mmCIF file of C-alpha atoms in Angstrom:
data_model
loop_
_atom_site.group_PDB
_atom_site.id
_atom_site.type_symbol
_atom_site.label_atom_id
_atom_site.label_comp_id
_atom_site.label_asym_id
_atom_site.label_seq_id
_atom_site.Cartn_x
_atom_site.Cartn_y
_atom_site.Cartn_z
ATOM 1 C CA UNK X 44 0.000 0.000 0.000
ATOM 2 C CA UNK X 45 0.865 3.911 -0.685
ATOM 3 C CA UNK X 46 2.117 4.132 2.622
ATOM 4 C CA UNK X 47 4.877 1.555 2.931
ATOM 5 C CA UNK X 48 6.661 3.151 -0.235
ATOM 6 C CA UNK X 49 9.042 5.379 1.619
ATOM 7 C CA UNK X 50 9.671 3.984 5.262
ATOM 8 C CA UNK X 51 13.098 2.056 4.209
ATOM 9 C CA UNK X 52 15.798 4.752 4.156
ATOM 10 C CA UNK X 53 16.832 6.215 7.593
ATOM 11 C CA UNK X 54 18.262 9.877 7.308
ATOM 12 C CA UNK X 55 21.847 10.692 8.801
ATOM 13 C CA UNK X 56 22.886 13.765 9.807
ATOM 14 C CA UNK X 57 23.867 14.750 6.710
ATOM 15 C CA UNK X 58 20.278 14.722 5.527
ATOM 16 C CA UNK X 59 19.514 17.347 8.932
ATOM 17 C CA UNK X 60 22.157 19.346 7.798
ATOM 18 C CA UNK X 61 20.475 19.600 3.933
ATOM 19 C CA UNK X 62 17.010 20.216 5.488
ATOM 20 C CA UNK X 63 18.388 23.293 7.197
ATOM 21 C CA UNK X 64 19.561 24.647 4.123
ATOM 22 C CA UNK X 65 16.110 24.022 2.541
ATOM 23 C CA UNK X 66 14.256 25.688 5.698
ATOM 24 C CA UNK X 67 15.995 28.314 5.977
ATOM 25 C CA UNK X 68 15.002 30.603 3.431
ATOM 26 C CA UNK X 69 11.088 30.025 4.651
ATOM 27 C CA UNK X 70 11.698 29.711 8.506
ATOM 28 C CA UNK X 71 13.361 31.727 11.560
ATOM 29 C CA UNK X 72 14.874 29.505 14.044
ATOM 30 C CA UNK X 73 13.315 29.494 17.104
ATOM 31 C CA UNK X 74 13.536 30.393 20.838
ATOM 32 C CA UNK X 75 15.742 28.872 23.025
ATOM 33 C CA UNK X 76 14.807 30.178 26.498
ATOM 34 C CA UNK X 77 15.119 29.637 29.996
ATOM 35 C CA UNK X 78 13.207 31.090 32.566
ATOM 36 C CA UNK X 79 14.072 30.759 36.707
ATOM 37 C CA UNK X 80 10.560 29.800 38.034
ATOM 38 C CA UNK X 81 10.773 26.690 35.394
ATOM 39 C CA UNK X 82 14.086 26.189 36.525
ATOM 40 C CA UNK X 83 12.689 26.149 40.151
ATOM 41 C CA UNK X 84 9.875 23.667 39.264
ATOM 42 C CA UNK X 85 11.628 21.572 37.539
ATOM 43 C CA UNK X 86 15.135 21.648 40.181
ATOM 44 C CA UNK X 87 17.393 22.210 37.420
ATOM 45 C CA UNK X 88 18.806 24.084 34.657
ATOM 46 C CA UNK X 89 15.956 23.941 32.108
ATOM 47 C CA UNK X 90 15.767 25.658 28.917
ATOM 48 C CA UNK X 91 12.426 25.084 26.195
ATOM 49 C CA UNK X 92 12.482 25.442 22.497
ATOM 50 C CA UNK X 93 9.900 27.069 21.582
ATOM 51 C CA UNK X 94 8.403 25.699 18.236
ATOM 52 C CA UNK X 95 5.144 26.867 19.244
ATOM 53 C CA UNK X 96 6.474 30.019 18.355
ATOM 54 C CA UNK X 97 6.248 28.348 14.281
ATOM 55 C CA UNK X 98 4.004 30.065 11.444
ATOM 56 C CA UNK X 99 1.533 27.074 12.452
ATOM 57 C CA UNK X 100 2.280 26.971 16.183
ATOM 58 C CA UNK X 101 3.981 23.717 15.618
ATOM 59 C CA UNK X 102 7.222 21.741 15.333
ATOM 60 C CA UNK X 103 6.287 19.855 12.080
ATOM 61 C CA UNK X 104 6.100 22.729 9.628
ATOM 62 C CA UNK X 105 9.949 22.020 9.384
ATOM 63 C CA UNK X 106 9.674 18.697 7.698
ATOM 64 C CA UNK X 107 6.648 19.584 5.334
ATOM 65 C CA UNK X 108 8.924 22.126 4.088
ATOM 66 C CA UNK X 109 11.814 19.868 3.785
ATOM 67 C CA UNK X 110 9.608 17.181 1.877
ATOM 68 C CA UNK X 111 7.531 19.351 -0.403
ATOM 69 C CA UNK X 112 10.242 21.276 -1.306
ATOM 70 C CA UNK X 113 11.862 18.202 -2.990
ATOM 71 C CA UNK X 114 8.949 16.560 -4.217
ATOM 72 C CA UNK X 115 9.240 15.585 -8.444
ATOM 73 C CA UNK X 116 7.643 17.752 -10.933
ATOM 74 C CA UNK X 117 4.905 14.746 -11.503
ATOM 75 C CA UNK X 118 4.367 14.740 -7.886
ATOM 76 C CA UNK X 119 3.409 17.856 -7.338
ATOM 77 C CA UNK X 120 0.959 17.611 -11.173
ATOM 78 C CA UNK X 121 -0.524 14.535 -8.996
ATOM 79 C CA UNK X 122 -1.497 16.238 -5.906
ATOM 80 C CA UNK X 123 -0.490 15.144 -2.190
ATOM 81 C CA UNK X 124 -2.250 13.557 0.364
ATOM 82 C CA UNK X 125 -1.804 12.524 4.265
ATOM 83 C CA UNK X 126 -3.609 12.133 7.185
ATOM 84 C CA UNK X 127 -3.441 13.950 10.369
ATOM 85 C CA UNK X 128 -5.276 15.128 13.661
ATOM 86 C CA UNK X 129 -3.654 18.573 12.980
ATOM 87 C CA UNK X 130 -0.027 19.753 13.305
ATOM 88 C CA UNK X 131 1.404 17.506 10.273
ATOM 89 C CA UNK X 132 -1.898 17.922 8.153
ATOM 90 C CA UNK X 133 -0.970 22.066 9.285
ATOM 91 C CA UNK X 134 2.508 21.468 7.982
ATOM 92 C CA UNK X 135 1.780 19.848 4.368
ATOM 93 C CA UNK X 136 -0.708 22.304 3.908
ATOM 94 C CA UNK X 137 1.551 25.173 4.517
ATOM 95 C CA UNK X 138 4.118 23.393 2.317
ATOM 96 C CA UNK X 139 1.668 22.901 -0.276
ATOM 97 C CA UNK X 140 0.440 26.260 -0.241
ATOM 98 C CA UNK X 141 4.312 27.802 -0.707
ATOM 99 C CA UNK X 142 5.024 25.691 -3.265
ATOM 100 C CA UNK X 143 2.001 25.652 -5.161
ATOM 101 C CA UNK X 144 1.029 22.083 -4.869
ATOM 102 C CA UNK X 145 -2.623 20.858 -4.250
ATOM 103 C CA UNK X 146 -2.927 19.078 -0.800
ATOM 104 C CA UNK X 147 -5.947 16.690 0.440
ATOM 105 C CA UNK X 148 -5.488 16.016 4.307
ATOM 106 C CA UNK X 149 -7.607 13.692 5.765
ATOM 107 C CA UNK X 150 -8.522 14.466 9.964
ATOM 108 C CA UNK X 151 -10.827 11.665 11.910
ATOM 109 C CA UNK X 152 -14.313 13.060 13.012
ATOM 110 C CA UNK X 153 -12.988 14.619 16.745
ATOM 111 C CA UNK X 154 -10.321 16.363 15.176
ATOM 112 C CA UNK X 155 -8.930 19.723 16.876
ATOM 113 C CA UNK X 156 -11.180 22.292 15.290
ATOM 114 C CA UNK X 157 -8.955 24.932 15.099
ATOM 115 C CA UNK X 158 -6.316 22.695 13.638
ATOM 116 C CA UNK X 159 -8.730 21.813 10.742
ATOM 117 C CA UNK X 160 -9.668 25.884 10.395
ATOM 118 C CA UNK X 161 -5.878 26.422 9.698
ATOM 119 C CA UNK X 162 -5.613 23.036 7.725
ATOM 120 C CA UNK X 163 -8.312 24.996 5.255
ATOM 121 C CA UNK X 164 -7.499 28.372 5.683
ATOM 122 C CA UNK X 165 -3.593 27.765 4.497
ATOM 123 C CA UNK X 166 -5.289 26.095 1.151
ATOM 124 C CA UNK X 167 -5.912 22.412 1.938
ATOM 125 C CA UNK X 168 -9.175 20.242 0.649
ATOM 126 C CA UNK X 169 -10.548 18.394 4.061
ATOM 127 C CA UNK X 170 -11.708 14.949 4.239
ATOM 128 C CA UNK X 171 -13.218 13.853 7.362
ATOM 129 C CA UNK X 172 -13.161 10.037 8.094
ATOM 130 C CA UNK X 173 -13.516 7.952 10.833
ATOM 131 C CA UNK X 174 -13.046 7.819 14.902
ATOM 132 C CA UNK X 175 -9.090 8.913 15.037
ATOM 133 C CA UNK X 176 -5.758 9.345 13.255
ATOM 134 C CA UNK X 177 -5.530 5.632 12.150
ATOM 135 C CA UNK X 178 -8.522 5.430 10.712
ATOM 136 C CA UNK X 179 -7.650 8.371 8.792
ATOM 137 C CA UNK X 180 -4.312 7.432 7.458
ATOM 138 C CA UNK X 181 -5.966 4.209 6.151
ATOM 139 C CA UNK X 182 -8.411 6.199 3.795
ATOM 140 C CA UNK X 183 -6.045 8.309 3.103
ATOM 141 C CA UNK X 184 -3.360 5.875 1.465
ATOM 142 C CA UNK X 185 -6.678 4.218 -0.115
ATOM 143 C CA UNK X 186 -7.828 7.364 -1.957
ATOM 144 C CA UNK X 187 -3.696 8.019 -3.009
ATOM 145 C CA UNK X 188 -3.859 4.540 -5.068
ATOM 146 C CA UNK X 189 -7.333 4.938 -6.383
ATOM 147 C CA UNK X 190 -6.328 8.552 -7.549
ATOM 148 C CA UNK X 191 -2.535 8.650 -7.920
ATOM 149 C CA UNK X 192 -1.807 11.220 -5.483
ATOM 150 C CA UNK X 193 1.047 11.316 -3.471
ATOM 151 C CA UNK X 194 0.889 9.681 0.170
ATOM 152 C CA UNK X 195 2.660 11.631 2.611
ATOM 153 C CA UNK X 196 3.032 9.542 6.033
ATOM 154 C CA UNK X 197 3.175 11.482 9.118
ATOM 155 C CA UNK X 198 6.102 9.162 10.309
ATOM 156 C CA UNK X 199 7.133 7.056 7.897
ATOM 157 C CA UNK X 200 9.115 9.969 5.374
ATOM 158 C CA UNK X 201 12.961 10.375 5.436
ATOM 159 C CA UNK X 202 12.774 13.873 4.906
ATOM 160 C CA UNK X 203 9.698 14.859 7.528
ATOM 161 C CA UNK X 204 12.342 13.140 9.915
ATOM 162 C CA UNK X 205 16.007 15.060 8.406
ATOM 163 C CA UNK X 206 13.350 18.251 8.653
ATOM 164 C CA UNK X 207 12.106 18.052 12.438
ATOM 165 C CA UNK X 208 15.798 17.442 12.970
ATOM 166 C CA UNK X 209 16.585 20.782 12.580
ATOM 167 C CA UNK X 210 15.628 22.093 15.483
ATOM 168 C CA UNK X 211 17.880 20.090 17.451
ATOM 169 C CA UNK X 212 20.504 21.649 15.246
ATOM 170 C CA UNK X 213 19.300 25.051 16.693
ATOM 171 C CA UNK X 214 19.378 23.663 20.480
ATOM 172 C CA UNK X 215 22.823 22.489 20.278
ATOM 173 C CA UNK X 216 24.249 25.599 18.347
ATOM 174 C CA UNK X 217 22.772 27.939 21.249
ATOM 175 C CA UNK X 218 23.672 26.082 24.015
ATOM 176 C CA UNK X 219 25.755 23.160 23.729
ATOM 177 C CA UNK X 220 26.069 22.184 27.137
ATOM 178 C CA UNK X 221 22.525 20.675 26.980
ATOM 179 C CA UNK X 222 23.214 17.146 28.483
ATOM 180 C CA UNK X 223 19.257 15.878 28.175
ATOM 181 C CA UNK X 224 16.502 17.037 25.799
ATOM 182 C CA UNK X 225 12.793 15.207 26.395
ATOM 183 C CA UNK X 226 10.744 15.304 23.882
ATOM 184 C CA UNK X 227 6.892 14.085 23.373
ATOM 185 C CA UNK X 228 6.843 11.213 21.080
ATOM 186 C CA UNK X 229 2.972 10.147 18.803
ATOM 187 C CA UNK X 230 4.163 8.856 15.966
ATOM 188 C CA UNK X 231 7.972 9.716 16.725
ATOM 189 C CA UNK X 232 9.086 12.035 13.833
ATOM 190 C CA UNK X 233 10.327 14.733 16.310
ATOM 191 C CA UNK X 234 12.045 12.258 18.663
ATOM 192 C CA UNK X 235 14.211 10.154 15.927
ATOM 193 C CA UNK X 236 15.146 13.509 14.513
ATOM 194 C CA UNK X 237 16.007 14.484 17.780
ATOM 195 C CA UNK X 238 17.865 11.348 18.267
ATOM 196 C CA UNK X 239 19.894 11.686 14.756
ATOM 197 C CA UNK X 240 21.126 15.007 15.460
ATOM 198 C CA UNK X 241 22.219 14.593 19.351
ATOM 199 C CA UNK X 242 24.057 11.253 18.272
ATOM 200 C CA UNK X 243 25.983 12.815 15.780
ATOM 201 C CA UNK X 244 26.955 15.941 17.359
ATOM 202 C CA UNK X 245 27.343 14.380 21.004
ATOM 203 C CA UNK X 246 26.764 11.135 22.458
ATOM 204 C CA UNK X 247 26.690 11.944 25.660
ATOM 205 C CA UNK X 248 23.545 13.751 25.317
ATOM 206 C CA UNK X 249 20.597 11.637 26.825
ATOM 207 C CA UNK X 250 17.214 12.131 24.367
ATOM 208 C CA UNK X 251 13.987 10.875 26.479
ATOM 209 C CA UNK X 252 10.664 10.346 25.065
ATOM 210 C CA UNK X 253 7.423 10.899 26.667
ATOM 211 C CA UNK X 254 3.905 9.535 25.197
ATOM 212 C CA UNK X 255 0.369 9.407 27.429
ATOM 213 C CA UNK X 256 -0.029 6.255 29.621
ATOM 214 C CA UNK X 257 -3.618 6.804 27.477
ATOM 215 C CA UNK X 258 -2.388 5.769 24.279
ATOM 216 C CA UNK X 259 0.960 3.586 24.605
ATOM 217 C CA UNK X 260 1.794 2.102 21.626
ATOM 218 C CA UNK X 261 4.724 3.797 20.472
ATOM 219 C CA UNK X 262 5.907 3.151 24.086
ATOM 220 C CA UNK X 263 5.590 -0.317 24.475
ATOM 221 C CA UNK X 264 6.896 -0.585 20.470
ATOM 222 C CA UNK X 265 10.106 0.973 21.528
ATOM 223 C CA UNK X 266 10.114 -1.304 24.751
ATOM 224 C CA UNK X 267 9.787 -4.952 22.728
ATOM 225 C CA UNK X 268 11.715 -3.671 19.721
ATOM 226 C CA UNK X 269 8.168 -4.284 17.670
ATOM 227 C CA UNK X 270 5.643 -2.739 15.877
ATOM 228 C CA UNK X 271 2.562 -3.075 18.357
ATOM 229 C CA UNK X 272 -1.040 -1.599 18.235
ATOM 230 C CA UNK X 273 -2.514 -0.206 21.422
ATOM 231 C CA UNK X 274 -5.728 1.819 22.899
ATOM 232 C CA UNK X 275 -5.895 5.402 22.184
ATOM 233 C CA UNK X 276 -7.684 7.025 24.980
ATOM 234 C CA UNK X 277 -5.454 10.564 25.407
ATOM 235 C CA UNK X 278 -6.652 13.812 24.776
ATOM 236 C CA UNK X 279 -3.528 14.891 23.905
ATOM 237 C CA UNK X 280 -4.145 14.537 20.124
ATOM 238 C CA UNK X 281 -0.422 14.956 19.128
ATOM 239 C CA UNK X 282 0.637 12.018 20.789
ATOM 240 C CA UNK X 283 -2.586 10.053 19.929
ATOM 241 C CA UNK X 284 -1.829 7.328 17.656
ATOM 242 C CA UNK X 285 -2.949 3.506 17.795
ATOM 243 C CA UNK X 286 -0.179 1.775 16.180
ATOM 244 C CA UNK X 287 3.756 2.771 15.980
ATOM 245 C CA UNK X 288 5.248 3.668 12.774
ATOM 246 C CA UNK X 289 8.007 1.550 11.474
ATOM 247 C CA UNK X 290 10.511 4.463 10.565
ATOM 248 C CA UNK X 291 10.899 5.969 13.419
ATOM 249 C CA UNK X 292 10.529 2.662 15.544
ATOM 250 C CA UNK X 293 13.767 1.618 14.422
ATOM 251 C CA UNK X 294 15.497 4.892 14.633
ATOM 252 C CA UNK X 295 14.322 4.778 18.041
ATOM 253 C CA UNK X 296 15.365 1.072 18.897
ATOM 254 C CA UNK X 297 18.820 2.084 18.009
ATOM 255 C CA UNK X 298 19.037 5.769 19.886
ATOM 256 C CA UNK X 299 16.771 6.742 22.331
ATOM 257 C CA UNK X 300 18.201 6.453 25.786
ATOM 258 C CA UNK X 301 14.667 6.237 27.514
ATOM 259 C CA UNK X 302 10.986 6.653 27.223
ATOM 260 C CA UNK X 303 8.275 7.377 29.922
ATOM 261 C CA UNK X 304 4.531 7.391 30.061
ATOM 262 C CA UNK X 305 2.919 9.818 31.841
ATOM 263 C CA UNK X 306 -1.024 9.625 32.486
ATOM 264 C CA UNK X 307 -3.263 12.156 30.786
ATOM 265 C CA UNK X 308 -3.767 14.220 34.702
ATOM 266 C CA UNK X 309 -0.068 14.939 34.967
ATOM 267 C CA UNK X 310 -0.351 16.362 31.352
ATOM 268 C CA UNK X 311 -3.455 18.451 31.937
ATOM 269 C CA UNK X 312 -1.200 19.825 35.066
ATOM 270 C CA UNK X 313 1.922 20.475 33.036
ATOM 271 C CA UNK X 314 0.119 22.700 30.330
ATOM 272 C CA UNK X 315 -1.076 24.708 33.418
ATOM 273 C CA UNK X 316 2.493 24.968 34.830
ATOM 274 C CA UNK X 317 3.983 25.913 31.638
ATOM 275 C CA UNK X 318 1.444 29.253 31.163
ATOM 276 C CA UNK X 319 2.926 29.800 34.755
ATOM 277 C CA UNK X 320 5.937 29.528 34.648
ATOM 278 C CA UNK X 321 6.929 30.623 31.024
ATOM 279 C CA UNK X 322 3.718 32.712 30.124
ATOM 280 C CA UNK X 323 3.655 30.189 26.947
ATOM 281 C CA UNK X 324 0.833 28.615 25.760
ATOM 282 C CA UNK X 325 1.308 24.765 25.067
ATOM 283 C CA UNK X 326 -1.379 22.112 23.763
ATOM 284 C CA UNK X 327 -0.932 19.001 25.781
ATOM 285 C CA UNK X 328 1.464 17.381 23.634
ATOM 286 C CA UNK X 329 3.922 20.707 23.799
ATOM 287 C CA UNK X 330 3.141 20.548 28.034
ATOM 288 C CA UNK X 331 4.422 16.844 28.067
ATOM 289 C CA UNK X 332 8.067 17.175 28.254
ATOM 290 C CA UNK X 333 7.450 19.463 31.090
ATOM 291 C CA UNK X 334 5.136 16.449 32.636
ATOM 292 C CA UNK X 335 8.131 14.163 32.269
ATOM 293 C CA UNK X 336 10.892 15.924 33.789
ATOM 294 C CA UNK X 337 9.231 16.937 36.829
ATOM 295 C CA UNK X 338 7.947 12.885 37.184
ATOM 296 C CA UNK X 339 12.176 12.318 36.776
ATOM 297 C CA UNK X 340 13.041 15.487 38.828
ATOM 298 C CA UNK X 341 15.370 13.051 40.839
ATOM 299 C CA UNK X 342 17.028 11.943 37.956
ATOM 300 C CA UNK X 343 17.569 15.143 36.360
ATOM 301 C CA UNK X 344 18.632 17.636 39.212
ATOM 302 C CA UNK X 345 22.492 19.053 37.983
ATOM 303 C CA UNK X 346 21.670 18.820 34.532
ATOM 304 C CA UNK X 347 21.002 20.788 31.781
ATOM 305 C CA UNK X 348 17.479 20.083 30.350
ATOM 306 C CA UNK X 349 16.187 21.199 27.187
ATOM 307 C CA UNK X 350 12.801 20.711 26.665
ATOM 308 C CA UNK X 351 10.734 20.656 23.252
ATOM 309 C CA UNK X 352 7.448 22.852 23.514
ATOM 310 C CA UNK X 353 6.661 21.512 20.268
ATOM 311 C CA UNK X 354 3.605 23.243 19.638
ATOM 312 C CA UNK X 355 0.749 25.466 21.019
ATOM 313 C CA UNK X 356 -2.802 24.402 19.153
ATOM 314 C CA UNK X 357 -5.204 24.395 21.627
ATOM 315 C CA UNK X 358 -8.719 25.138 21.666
ATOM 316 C CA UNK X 359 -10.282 27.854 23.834
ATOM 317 C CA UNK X 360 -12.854 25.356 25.123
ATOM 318 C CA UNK X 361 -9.941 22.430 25.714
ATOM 319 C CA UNK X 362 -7.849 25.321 28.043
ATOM 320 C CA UNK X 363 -10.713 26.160 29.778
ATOM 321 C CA UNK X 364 -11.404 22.921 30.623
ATOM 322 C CA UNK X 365 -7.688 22.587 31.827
ATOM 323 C CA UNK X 366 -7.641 26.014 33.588
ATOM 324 C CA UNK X 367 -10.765 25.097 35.390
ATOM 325 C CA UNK X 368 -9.327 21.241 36.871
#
C-alpha cells in the first residue's frame, strides 16, 4: 500500500544538515529560552524550544517544508495527500500552499477544530473520516492509489524526519552544554530527529521520550523492539496514535536512551504549569516534556534540560477545561 513506499531509508545527519539549508530561506529559528521559576519547578537548569512560536504553532512545519520542497515535478501535477489530527496535516498544507502544490489532508471526526480551520485556511481540501488518526491514514493511502496522489506519512518519510531534525541543530548551536533534551513522542518524527542530530553531534547527550499512559503504543513498540497496536484514549491529540510507525521505531530502537509514560492528569497539570511559569501557551502534547521531567526530577537535578514545547494548538474550550481542573 501507498504508505509503505518510503519507510526504508533512515536519514543521517547529513540529511539534517540539507534540510536546514532548505528551511531556511522560509523559517526563523526558534527560541531557546530559559526562565528561573521553570528552573525552580523543575530543580534544574531547564531551557524550552519554543516551536510553538512556528508560522503554524507547531514543530512539524519544518519537515513539510523539507519534503515538499523536494517533491518531483509529476508529484506535485498529482497532488499530495496525508492524514493527520492537525499539526502535520498544518505542515503539508503550509508546504503545499508555498510551493504551489494541491494538498488533500484527511482528519478523523474529533479532530482539533482549530487545527482543521488552519488546515483549510492555508489552502488544503478536508476529508473527514472515521473515529481517530488511524482510521484516517488508512483512507487516506486508499484514496492516493485509487487517484494517484502522493501519500505523505506522518512518520514514515525520510525527509519529515532530516526536517524536524533541525531544530535540534538550533538547540545544540545555542547552548551546547545541553546534556538531556525530552521530547513528546505520537508517531515519533520529532524524537528520531532528535535522536539523529544529538548522536551525531554528542553522544553523551541523553534524548527521552514521553507519550500518554492513554495511548501507549509507540511506548511499548520501543520497549519490545516491535511494531505493536494499542488503545488510544489521550486527549492529547499529538501524541494520539494507535499503532507505531516503522521508521521511526527503528530509529528509536537504536538511539533513544529512555521513554516514559505519563497519564493524561499529569499532562493536563503540566500545560497549566507551563502558562505559569513561562507565560507560553502549550497544547498538551507541547506541556508533556514538562510532565516528564518533573515525574524524573530526581534523575535530572544538575543537569542541563532542554525541553521541546513543540507546539501550542489548543482550543479555547480544551484550556478552559484545563484552567478550570
Amino acid at each position: 500500500m501507498s504508505e509503505a513506499t518510503t519507510a526504508a531509508v533512515v536519514p543521517t545527519f547529513n540529511d539534517v544538515l540539507a534540510a536546514l539549508e532548505r528551511i531556511s530561506p522560509y523559517l526563523q529559528p526558534t527560541a531557546l529560552n530559559r526562565y528561573p521559576a521553570l528552573d525552580e519547578l523543575v530543580g534544574t537548569e531547564t531551557w524550552v524550544k519554543h516551536e510553538n512560536h512556528q508560522p503554524i504553532c507547531a514543530f512539524k512545519i519544518r519537515g513539510g517544508i523539507n519534503l515538499v520542497s523536494q517533491l518531483s515535478g509529476d508529484e506535485r501535477r498529482r497532488g499530495v495527500i496525508t492524514a493527520s489530527t492537525g499539526n502535520h496535516g498544518q505542515s503539508i498544507a503550509y508546504a503545499a500552499r508555498l510551493f504551489g502544490v494541491r494538498a488533500i489532508v484527511c482528519v478523523p471526526q474529533a479532530a482539533n477544530p482549530i487545527k482543521v480551520s488552519s488546515i483549510r485556511g492555508l489552502g488544503a481540501e478536508i476529508v473527514t473520516h472515521g473515529v481517530d488518526f488511524d482510521d484516517a491514514r488508512v483512507h487516506a493511502g486508499q484514496l492516493a492509489d485509487e487517484h494517484g496522489y502522493r501519500y505523505i506519512h506522518s512518520g514514515n518519510e525520510p525527509h519529515l524526519i532530516a526536517g524536524v531534525g533541525t531544530y535540534t541543530l538550533e538547540i545544540l548551536e545555542k547552548q551546547p552544554d545541553i546534556e538531556v533534551i525530552v521530547v513528546p513522542i505520537g508517531g515519533g518524527s520529532g524524537a528520531a530527529g532528535t535522536c539523529i542530530v544529538a548522536r551525531a553531534i554528542n553522544a553523551k547527550i541523553e534524548v527521552i521520550g514521553v507519550q500518554s499512559a492513554e495511548a501507549p503504543a509507540a511506548y511499548k513498540s520501543w520497549k519490545a523492539r516491535a511494531l505493536l497496536e494499542d488503545r488510544m484514549g489521550t486527549f492529547a491529540e499529538g501524541l494520539a496514535t494507535r499503532s507505531a510507525f516503522e521508521l521511526p521505531q527503528r530509529i528509536l530502537w537504536e538511539k533513544l536512551d529512555d521513554f516514559v509514560l505519563v497519564p493524561d492528569a499529569e499532562i493536563r497539570t503540566a500545560v497549566r504549569l507551563m502558562i505559569e511559569t513561562t507565560r507560553n501557551l502549550a497544547e498538551p502534547a507541547g506541556a508533556a516534556p514538562l510532565a516528564a521531567a518533573l515525574r524524573l526530577k530526581a534523575r535530572l537535578k544538575g543537569k542541563r534540560v532542554a525541553l521541546i514545547l513543540s507546539g501550542s494548538n489548543i482550543t479555547p474550550a480544551q484550556l478552559r477545561d484545563l484552567l478550570a481542573g
